JSON list of C-alpha atoms and ligand atoms in Angstrom, two decimals:
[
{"chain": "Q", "resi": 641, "resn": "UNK", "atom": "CA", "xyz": [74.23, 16.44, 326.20]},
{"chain": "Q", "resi": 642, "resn": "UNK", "atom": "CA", "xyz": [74.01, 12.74, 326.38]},
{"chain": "Q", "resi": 643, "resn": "UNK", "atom": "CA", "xyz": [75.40, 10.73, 329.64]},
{"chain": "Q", "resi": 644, "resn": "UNK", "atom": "CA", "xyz": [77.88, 7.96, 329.18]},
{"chain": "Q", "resi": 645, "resn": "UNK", "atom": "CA", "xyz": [76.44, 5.51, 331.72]},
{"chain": "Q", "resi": 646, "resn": "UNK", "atom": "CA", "xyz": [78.74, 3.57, 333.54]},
{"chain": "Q", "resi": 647, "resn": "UNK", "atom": "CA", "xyz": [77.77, 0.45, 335.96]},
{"chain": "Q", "resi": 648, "resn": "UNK", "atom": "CA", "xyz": [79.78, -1.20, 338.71]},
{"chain": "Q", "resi": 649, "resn": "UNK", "atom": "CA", "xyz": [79.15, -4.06, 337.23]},
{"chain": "Q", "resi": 650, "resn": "UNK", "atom": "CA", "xyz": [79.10, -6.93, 339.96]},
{"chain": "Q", "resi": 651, "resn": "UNK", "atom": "CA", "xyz": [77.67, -4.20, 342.44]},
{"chain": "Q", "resi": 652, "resn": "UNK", "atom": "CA", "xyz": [74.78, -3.78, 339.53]},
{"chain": "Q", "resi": 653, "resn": "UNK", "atom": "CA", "xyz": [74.45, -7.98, 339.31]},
{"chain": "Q", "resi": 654, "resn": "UNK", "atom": "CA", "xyz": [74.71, -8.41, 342.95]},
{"chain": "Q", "resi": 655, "resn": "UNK", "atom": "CA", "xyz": [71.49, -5.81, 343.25]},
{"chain": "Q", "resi": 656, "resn": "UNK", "atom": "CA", "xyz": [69.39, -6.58, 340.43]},
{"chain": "Q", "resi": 657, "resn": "UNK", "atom": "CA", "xyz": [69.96, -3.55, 339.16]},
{"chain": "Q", "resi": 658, "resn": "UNK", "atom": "CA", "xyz": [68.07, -2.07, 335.83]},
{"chain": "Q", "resi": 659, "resn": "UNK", "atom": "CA", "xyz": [68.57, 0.84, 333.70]},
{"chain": "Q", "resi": 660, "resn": "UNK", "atom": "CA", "xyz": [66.87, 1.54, 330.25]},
{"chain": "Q", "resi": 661, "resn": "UNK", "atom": "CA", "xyz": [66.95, 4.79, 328.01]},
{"chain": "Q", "resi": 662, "resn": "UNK", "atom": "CA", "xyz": [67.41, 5.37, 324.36]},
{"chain": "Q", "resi": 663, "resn": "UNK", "atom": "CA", "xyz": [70.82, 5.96, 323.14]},
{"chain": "Q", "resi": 664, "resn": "UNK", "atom": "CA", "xyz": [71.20, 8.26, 319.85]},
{"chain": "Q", "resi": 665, "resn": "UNK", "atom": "CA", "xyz": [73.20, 6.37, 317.21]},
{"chain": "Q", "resi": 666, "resn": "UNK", "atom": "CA", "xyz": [75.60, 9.13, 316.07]},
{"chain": "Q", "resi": 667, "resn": "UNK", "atom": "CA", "xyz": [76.70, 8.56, 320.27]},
{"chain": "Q", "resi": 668, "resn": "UNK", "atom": "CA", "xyz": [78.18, 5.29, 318.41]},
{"chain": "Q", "resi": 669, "resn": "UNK", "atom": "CA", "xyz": [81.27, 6.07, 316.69]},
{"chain": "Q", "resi": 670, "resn": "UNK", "atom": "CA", "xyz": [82.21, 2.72, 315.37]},
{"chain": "Q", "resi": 671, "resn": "UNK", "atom": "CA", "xyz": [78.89, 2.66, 314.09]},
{"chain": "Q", "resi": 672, "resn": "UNK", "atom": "CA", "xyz": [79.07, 5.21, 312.39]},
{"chain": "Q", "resi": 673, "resn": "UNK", "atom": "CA", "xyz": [81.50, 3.62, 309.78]},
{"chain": "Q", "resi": 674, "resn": "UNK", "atom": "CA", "xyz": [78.74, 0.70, 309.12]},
{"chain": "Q", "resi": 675, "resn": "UNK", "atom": "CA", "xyz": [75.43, 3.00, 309.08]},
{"chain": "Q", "resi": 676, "resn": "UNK", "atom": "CA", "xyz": [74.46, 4.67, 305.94]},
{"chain": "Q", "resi": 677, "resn": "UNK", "atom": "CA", "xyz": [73.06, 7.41, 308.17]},
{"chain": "Q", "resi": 678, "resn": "UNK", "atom": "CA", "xyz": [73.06, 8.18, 311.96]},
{"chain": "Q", "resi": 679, "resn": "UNK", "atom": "CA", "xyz": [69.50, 9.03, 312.44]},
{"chain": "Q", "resi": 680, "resn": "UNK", "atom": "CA", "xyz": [66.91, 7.86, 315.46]},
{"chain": "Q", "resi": 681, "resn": "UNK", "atom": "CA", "xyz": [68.62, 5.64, 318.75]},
{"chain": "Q", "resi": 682, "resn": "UNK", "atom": "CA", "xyz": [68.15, 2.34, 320.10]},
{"chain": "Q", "resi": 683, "resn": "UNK", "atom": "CA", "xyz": [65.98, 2.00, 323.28]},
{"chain": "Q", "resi": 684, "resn": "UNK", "atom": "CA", "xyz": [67.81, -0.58, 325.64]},
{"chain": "Q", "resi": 685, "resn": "UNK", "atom": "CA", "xyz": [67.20, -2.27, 328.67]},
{"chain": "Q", "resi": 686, "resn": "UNK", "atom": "CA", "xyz": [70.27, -3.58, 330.99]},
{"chain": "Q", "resi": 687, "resn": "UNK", "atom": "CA", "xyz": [69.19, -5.92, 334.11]},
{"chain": "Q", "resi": 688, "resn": "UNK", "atom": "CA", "xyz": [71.69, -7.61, 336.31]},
{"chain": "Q", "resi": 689, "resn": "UNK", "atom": "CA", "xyz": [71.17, -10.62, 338.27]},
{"chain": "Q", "resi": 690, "resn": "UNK", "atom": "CA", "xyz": [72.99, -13.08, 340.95]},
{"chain": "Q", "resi": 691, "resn": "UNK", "atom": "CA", "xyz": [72.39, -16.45, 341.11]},
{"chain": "Q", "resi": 692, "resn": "UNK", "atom": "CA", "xyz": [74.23, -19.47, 342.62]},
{"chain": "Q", "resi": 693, "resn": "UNK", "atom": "CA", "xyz": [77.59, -17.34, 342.69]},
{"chain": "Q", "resi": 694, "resn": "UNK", "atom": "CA", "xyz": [76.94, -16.41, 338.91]},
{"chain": "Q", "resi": 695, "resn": "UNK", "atom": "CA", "xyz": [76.53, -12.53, 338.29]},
{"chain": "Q", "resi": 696, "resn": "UNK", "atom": "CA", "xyz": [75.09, -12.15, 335.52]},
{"chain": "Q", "resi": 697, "resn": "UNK", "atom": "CA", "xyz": [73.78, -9.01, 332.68]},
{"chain": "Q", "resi": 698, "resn": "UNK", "atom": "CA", "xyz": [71.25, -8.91, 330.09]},
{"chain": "Q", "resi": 699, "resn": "UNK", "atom": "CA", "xyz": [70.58, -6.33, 327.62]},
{"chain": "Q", "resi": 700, "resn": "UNK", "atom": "CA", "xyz": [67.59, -5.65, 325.55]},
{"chain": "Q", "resi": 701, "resn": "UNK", "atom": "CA", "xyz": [68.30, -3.93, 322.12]},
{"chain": "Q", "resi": 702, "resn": "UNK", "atom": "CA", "xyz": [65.48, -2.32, 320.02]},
{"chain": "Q", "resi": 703, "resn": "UNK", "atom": "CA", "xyz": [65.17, 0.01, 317.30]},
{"chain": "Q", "resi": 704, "resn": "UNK", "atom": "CA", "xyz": [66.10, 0.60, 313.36]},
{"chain": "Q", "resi": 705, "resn": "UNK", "atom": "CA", "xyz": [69.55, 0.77, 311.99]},
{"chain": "Q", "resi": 706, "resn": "UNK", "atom": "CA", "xyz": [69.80, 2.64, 308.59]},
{"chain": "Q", "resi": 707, "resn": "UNK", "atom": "CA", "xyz": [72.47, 0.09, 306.31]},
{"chain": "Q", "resi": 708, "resn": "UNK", "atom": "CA", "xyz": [73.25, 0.63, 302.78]},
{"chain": "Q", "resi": 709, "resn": "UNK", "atom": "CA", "xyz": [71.98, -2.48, 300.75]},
{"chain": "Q", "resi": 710, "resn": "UNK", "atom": "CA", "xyz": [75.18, -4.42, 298.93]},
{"chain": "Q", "resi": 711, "resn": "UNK", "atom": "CA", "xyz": [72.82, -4.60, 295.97]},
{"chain": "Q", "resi": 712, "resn": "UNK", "atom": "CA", "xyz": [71.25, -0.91, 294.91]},
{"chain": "Q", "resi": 713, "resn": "UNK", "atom": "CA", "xyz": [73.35, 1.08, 297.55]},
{"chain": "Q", "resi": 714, "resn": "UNK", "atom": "CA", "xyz": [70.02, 2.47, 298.44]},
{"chain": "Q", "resi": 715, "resn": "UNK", "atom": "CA", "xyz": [69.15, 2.76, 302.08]},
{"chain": "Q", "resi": 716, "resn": "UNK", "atom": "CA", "xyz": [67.58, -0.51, 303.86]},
{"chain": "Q", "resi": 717, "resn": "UNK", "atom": "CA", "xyz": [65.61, -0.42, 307.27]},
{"chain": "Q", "resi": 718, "resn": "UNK", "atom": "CA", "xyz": [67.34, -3.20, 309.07]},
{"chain": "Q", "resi": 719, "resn": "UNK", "atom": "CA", "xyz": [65.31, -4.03, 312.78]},
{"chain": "Q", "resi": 720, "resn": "UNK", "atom": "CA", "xyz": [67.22, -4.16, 315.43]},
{"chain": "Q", "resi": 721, "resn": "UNK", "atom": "CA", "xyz": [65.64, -6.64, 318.17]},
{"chain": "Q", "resi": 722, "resn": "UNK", "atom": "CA", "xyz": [68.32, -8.75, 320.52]},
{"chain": "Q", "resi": 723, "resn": "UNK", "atom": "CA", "xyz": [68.39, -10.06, 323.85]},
{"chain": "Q", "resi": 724, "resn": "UNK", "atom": "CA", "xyz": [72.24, -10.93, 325.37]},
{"chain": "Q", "resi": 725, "resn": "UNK", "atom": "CA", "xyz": [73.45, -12.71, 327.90]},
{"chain": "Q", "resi": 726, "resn": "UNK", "atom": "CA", "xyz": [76.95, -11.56, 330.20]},
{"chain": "Q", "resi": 727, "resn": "UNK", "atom": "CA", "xyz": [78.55, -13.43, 332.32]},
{"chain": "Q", "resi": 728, "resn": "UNK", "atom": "CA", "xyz": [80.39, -11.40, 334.53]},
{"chain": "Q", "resi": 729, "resn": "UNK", "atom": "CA", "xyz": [84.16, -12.81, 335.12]},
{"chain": "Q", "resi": 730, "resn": "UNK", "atom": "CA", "xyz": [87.07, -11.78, 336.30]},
{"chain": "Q", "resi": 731, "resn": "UNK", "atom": "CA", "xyz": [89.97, -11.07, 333.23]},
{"chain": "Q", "resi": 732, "resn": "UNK", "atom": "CA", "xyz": [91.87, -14.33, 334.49]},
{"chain": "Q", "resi": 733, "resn": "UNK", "atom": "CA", "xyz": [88.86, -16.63, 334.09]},
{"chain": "Q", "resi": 734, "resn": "UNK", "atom": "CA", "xyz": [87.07, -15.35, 330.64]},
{"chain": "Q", "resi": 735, "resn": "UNK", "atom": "CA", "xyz": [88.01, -18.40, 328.91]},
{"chain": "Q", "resi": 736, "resn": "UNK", "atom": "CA", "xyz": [85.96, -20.70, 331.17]},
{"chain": "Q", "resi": 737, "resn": "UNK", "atom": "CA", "xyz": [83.15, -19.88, 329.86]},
{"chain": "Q", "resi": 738, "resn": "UNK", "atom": "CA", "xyz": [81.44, -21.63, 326.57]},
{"chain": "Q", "resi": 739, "resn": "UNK", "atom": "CA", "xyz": [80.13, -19.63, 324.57]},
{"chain": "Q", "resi": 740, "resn": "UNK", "atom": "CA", "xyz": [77.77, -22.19, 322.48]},
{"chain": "Q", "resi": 741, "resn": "UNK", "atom": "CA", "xyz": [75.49, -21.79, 325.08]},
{"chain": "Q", "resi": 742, "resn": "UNK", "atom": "CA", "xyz": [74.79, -18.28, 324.59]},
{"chain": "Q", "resi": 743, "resn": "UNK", "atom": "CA", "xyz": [76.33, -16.86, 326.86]},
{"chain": "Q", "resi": 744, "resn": "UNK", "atom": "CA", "xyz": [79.36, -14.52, 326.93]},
{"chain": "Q", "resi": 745, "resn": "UNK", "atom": "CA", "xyz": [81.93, -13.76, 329.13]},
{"chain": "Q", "resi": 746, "resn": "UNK", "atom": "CA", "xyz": [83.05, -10.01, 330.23]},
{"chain": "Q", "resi": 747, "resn": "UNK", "atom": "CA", "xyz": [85.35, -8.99, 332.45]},
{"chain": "Q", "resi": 748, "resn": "UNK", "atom": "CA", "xyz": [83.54, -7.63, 335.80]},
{"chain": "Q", "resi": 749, "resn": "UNK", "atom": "CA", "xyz": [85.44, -3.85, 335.47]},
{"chain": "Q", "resi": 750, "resn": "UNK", "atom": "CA", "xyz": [84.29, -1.82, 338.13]},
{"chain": "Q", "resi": 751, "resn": "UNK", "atom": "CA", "xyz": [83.61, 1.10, 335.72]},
{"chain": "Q", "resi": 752, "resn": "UNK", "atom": "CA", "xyz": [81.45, -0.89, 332.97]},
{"chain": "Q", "resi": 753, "resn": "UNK", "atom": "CA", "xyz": [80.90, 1.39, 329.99]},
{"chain": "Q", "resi": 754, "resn": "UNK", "atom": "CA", "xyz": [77.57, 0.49, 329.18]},
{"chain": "Q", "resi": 755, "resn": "UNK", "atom": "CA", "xyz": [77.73, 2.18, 325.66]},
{"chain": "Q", "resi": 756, "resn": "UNK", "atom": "CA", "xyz": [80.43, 0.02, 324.45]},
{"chain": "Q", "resi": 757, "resn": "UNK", "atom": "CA", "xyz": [79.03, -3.08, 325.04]},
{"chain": "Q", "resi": 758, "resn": "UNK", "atom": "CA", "xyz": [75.85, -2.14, 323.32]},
{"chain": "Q", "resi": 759, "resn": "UNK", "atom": "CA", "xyz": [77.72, -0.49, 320.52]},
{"chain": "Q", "resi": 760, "resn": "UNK", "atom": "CA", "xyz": [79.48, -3.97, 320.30]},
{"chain": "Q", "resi": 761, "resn": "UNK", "atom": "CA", "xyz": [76.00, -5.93, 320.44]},
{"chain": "Q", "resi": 762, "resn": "UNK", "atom": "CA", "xyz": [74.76, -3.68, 317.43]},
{"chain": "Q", "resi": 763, "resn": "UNK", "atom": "CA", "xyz": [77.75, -4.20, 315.56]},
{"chain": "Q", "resi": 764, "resn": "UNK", "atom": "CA", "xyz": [77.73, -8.15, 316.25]},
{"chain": "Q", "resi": 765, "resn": "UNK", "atom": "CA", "xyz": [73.83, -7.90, 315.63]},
{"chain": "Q", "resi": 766, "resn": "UNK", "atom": "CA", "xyz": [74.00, -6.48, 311.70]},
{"chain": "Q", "resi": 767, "resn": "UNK", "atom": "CA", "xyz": [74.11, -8.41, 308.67]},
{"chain": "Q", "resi": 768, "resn": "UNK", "atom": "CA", "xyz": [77.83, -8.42, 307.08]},
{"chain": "Q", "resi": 769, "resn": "UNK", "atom": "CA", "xyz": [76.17, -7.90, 303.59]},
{"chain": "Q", "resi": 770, "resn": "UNK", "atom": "CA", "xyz": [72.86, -6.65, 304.22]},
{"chain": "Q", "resi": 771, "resn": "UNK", "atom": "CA", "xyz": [70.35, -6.60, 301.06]},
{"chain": "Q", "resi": 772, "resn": "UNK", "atom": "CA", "xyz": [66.40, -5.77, 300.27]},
{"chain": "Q", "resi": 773, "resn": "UNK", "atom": "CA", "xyz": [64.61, -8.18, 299.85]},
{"chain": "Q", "resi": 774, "resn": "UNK", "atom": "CA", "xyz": [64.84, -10.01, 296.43]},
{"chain": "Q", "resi": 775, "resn": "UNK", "atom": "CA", "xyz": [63.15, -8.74, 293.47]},
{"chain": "Q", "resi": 776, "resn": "UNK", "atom": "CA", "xyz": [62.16, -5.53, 295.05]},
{"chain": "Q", "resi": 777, "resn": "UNK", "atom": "CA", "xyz": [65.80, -3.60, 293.85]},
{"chain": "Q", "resi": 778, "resn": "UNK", "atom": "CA", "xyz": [68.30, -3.86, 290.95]},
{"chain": "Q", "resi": 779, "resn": "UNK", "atom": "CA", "xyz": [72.13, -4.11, 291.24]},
{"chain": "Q", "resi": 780, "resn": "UNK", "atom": "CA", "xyz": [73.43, -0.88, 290.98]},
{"chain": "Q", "resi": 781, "resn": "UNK", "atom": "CA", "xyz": [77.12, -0.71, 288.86]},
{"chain": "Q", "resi": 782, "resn": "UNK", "atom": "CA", "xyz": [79.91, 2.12, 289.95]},
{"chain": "Q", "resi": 783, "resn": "UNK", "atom": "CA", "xyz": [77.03, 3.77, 292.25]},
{"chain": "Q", "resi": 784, "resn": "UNK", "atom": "CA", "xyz": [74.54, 4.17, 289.51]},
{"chain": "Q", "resi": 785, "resn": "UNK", "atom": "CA", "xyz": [71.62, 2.39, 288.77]},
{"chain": "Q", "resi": 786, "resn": "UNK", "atom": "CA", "xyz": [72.20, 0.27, 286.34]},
{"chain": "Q", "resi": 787, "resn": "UNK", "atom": "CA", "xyz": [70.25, 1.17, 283.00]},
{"chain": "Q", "resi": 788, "resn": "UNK", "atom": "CA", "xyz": [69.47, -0.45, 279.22]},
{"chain": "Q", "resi": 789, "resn": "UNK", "atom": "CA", "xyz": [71.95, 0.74, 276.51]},
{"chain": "Q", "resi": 790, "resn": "UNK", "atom": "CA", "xyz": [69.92, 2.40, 274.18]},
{"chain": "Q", "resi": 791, "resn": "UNK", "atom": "CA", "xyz": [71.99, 1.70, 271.43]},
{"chain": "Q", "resi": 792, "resn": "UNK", "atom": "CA", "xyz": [72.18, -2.08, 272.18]},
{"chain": "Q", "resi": 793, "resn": "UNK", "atom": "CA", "xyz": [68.21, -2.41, 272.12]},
{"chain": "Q", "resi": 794, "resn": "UNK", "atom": "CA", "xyz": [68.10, -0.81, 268.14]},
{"chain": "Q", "resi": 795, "resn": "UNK", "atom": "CA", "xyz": [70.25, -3.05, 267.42]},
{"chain": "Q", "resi": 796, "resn": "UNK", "atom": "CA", "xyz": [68.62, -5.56, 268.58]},
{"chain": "Q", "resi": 797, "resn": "UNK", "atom": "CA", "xyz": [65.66, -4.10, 266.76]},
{"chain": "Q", "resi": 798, "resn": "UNK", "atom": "CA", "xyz": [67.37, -4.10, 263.59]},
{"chain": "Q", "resi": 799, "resn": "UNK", "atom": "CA", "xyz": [68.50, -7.67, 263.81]},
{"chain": "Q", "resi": 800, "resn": "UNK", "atom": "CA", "xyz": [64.53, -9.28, 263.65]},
{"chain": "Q", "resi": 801, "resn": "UNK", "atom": "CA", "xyz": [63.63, -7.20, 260.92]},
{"chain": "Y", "resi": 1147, "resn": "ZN", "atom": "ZN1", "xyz": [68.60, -2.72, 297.46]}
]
């Protein structure tokens, strides 16, 4: 059985707190709707740190994430490899921060689900059409690959002879 982990967040900034594991990706279940299949987990990293009055979170995402390419349907190996940056906030202040500089702002809960906010890194993280590379698959039509006519190549025989 897999733990939730929960942090106290501000308590886990204040102390430079760190915690890492691998989370399974059918523990996901809004991932679920965007993988083609649940199989392997993500190894993360979450360190917190405190500096001039500024708590702040990082988390380290790595792993594979199994999409369906918008082109074949077929399965595509997408690498999952992102580094984030929290700023921890009370609910009333969240706006303050900008996020162009890379930072975001969440709300310093007590009881941080730590799953969530990776689950909403990975879904942030994905491509919204993902696709192989070009040239190496062929568009597929109504789930099947899409094939010659037969027919339409004799004629086409017929026509230079
Ligand atoms: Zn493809």
């Amino acid at each position: 059985m897999f733990a939730r982990p929960f942090i106290d967040s501000i308590d886990f900034a204040k102390n430079g707190g760190e915690m890492c594991g691998e989370i399974p990706l059918d523990q996901l279940p809004r991932l679920k709707d965007v993988l083609a299949r649940t199989v392997g987990g993500l190894a993360y990293k979450l360190s917190g740190s405190c500096a001039n009055d500024q708590y702040m979170l990082m988390l380290t995402l790595q792993g594979e994430c199994r999409l369906s390419c918008q082109r074949c349907l077929g399965e595509l190996v997408y690498p999952m490899n992102t580094v984030s940056h929290f700023r921890l906030l009370p609910a009333e202040r969240l706006d303050e921060v900008n996020e162009t500089d890379g930072v975001d702002a969440i709300e310093a809960v007590q009881q941080l689900d730590v799953l969530a906010l990776i689950e909403d890194e990975v879904l942030l993280g994905l491509p919204f059409a993902p696709r192989h590379e070009e040239g190496i698959c062929s568009p597929a039509i109504n789930g099947l690959q899409q094939s010659v006519n037969p027919f339409a190549v004799l004629a086409g025989l017929k026509k230079k002879q």
